[in-house]
Short mmCIF file of C-alpha atoms in Angstrom, two decimals:
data_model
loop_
_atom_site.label_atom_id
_atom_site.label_comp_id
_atom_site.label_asym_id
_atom_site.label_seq_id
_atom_site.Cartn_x
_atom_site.Cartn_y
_atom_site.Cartn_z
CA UNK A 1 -9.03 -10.60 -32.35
CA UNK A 2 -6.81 -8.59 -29.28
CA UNK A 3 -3.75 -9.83 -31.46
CA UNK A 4 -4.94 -8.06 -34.94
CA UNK A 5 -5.57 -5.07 -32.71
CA UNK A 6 -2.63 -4.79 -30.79
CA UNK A 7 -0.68 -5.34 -33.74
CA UNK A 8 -2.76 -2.38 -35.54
CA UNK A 9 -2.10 -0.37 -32.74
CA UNK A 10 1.64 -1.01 -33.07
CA UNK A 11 1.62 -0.25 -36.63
CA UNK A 12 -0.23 3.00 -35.90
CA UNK A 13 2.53 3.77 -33.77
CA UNK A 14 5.07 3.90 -36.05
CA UNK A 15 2.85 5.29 -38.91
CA UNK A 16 2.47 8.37 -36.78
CA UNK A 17 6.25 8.63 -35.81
CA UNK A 18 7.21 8.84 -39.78
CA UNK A 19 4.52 11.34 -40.16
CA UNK A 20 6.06 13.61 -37.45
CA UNK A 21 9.17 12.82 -38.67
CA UNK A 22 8.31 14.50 -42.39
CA UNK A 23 6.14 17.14 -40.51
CA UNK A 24 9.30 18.27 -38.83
CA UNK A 25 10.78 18.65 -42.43
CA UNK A 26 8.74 20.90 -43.59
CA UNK A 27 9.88 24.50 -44.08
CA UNK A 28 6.99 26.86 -43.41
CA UNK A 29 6.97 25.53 -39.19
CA UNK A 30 7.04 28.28 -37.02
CA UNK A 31 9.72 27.55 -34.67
CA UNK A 32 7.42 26.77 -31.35
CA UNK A 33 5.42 24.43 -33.78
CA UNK A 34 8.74 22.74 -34.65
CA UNK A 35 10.24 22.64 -31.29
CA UNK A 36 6.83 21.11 -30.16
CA UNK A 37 7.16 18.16 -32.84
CA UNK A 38 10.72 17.27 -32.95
CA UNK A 39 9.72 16.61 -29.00
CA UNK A 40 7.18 14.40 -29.95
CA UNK A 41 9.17 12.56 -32.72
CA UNK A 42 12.08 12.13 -30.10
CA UNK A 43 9.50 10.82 -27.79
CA UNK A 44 7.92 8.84 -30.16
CA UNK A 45 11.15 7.23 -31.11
CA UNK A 46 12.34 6.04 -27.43
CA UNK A 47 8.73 4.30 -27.41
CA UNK A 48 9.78 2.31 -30.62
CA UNK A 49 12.97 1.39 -29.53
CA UNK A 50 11.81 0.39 -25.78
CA UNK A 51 9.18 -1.72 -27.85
CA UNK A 52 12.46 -3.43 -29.46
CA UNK A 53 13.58 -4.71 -26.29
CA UNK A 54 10.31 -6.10 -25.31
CA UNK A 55 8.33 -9.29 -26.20
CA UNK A 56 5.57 -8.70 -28.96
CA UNK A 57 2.88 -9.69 -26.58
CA UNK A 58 3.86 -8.45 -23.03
CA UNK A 59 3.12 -4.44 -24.22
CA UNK A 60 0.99 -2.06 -25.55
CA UNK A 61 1.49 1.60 -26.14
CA UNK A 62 -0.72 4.33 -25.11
CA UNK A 63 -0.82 8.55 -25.88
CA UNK A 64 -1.09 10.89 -22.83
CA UNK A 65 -4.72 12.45 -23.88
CA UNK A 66 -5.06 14.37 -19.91
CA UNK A 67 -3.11 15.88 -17.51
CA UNK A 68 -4.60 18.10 -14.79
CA UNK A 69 -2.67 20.81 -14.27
CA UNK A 70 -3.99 20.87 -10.81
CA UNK A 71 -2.26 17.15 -9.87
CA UNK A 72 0.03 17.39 -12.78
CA UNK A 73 2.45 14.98 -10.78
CA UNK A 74 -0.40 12.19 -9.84
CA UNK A 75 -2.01 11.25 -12.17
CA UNK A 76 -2.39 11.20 -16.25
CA UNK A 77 -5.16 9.29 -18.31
CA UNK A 78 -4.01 7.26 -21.61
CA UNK A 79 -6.15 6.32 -24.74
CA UNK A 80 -6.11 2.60 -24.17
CA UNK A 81 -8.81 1.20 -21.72
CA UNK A 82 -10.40 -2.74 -21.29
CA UNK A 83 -10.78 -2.83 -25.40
CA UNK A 84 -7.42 -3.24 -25.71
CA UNK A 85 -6.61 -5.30 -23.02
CA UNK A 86 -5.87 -2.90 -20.04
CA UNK A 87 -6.22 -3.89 -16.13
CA UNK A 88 -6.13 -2.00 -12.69
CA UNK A 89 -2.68 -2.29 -11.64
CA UNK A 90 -0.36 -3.01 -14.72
CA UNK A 91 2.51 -1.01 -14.51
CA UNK A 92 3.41 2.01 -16.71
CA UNK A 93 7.01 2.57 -18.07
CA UNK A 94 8.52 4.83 -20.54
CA UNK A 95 12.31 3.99 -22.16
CA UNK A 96 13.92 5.96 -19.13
CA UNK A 97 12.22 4.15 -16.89
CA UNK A 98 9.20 3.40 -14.31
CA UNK A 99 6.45 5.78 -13.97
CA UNK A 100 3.97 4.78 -12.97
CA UNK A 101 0.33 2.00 -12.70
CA UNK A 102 -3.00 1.86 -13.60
CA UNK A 103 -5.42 2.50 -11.41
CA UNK A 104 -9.38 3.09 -13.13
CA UNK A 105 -10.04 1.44 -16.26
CA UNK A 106 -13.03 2.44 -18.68
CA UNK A 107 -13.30 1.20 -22.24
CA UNK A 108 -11.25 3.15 -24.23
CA UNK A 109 -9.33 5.32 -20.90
CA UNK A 110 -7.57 4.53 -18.33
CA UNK A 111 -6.33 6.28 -15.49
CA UNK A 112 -2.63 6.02 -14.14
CA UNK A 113 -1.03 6.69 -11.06
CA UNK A 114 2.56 8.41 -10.89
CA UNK A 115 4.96 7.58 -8.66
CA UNK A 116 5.01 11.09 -7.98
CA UNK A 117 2.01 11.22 -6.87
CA UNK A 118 1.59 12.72 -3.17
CA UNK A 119 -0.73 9.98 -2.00
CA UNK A 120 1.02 8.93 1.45
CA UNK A 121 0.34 5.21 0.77
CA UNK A 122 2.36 5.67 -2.63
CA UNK A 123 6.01 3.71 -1.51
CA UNK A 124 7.63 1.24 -3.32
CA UNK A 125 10.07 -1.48 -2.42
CA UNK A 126 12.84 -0.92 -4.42
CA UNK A 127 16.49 -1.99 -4.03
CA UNK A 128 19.91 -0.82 -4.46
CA UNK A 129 22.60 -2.56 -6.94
CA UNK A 130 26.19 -2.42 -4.43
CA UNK A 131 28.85 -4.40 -6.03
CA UNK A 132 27.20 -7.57 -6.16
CA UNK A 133 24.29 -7.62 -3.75
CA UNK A 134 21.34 -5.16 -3.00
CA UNK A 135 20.19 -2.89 -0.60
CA UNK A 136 16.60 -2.91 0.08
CA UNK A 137 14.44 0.01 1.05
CA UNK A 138 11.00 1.83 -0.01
CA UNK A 139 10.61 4.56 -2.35
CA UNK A 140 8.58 7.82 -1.14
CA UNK A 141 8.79 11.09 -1.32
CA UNK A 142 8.74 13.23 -4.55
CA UNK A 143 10.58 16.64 -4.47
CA UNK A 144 9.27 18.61 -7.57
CA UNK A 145 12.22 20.76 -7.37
CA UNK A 146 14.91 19.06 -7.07
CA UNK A 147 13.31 15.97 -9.07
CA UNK A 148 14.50 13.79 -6.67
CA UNK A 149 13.52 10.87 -4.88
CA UNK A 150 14.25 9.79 -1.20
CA UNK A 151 14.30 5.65 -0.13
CA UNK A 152 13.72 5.26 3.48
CA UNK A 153 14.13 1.91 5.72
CA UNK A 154 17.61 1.30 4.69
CA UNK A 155 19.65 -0.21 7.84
CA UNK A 156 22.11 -2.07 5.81
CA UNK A 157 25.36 -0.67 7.24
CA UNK A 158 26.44 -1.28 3.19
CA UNK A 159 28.18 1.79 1.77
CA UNK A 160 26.00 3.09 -1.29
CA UNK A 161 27.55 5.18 -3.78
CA UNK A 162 26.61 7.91 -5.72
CA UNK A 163 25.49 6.40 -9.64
CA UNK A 164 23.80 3.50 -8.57
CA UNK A 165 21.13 1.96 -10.05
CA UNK A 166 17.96 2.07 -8.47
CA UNK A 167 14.85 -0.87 -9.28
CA UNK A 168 12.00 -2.32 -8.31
CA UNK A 169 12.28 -5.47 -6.20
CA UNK A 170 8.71 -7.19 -7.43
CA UNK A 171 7.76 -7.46 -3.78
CA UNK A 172 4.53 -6.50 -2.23
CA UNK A 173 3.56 -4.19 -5.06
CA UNK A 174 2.35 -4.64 -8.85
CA UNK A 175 5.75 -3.89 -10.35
CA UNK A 176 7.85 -6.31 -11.96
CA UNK A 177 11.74 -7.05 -10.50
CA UNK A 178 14.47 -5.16 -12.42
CA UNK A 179 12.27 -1.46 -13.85
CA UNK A 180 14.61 1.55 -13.34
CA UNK A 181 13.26 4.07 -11.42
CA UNK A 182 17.07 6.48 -10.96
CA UNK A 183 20.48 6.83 -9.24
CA UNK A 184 21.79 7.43 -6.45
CA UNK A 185 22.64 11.17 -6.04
CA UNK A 186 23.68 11.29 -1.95
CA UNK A 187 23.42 9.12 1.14
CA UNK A 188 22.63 10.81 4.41
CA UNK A 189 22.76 9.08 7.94
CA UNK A 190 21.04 9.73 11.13
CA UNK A 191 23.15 10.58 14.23
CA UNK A 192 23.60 7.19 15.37
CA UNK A 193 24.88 5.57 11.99
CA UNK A 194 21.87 3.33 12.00
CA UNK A 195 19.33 4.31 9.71
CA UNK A 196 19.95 6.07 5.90
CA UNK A 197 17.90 7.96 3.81
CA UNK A 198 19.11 7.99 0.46
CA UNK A 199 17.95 10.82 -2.42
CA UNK A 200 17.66 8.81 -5.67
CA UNK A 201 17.55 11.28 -9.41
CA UNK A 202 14.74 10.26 -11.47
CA UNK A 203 15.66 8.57 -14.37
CA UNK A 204 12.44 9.87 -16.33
CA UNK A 205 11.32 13.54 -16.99
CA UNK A 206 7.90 13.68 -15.28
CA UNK A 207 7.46 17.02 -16.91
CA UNK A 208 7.41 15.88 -20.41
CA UNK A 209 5.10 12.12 -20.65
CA UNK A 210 3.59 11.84 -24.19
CA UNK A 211 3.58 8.27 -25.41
CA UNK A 212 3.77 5.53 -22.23
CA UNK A 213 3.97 1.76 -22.90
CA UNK A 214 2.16 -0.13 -20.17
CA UNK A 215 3.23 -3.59 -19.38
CA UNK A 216 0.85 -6.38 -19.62
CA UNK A 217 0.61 -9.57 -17.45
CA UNK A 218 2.12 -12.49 -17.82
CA UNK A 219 -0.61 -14.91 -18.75
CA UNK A 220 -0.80 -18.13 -16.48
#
């Protein structure tokens, strides 16, 4: 039965996507109306071509129906809840990258967390690709402004340049190994050489979350 309905859920999708798509077409759009749905359609399109790269059952997509304006950067609530197979914790991802997990599940809603959210206990262990090995350190920190990033705990004496990809380890959190979260953009040190705090670009526009896909478990 969760099959059929993920699989009607999936075919939704795209339904909607080649609806927007001819929307867009039509002449008599005023321009905000048009700028508003070629946005979605690009949007919509990323989700269907992340959904290419991932297996048919480890996924399901979801529509942004909240956002408080109020916590804009903690929290949003999605249109998929327990019915079709949602769970506290399972992370939330969009084609450029990680942003976020569930956190309160209802029926047909559920609740995720950003990881721009201001909640101190929000850090992530994420590590650096140098050459080839890693640098380990936690995500925390969200600057609005800047859309930036910092990773603290970093002693590795390792020098990290700018570009590099930034993931999630897997350890000691719900996320998966291997999601992009951003790059590099600069290293500082403290005054001893000992400790750096790197400020990582966010790979994903926080600003402008429509369609998410959120990443089920991996069944034992």
């Amino acid at each position: 039965k969760n099959k059929i309905k993920e699989y009607q859920d999936k075919q939704d999708l795209y339904k909607k996507y080649k609806k927007l798509e001819s929307k867009v077409k039509e002449a008599n759009l005023i321009h905000s109306e048009k700028e508003e749905l070629e946005r979605e359609v690009k949007n919509l399109k990323k989700t269907l071509e992340l959904n290419k790269t991932l297996s048919e059952s480890s996924y399901l997509n979801a529509t942004v129906v909240n956002r408080n304006l109020g916590y804009w950067y903690n929290t949003i609530t999605i249109d998929k809840g327990s019915y079709n197979g949602v769970e506290k914790d399972m992370p939330v991802i969009i084609s450029e990258g990680l942003i976020g997990k569930v956190t309160k599940v209802t029926n047909f809603n559920s609740t995720v967390k950003l990881i721009t959210s201001d909640d101190v206990n929000n850090k992530i262990s994420v590590k650096i690709k140098v050459g080839d090995k890693f640098v380990y350190g936690l995500l925390s920190g969200y600057d609005k402004k800047k859309k930036t990033f910092m990773i603290e705990g970093i002693s590795d004496i390792t020098e990290i340049p700018k570009g590099a990809n930034v993931t999630t380890t897997g350890m000691g959190d719900s996320f998966p190994s291997g999601i992009l979260v951003g790059t590099v953009k600069g290293v500082k040190t403290d005054n001893f050489d000992l400790a750096k705090t790197v400020e990582v670009k966010s790979s994903a526009d926080y600003d402008d979350l429509s369609f998410v896909t959120v990443l089920k478990r991996k069944e034992q």
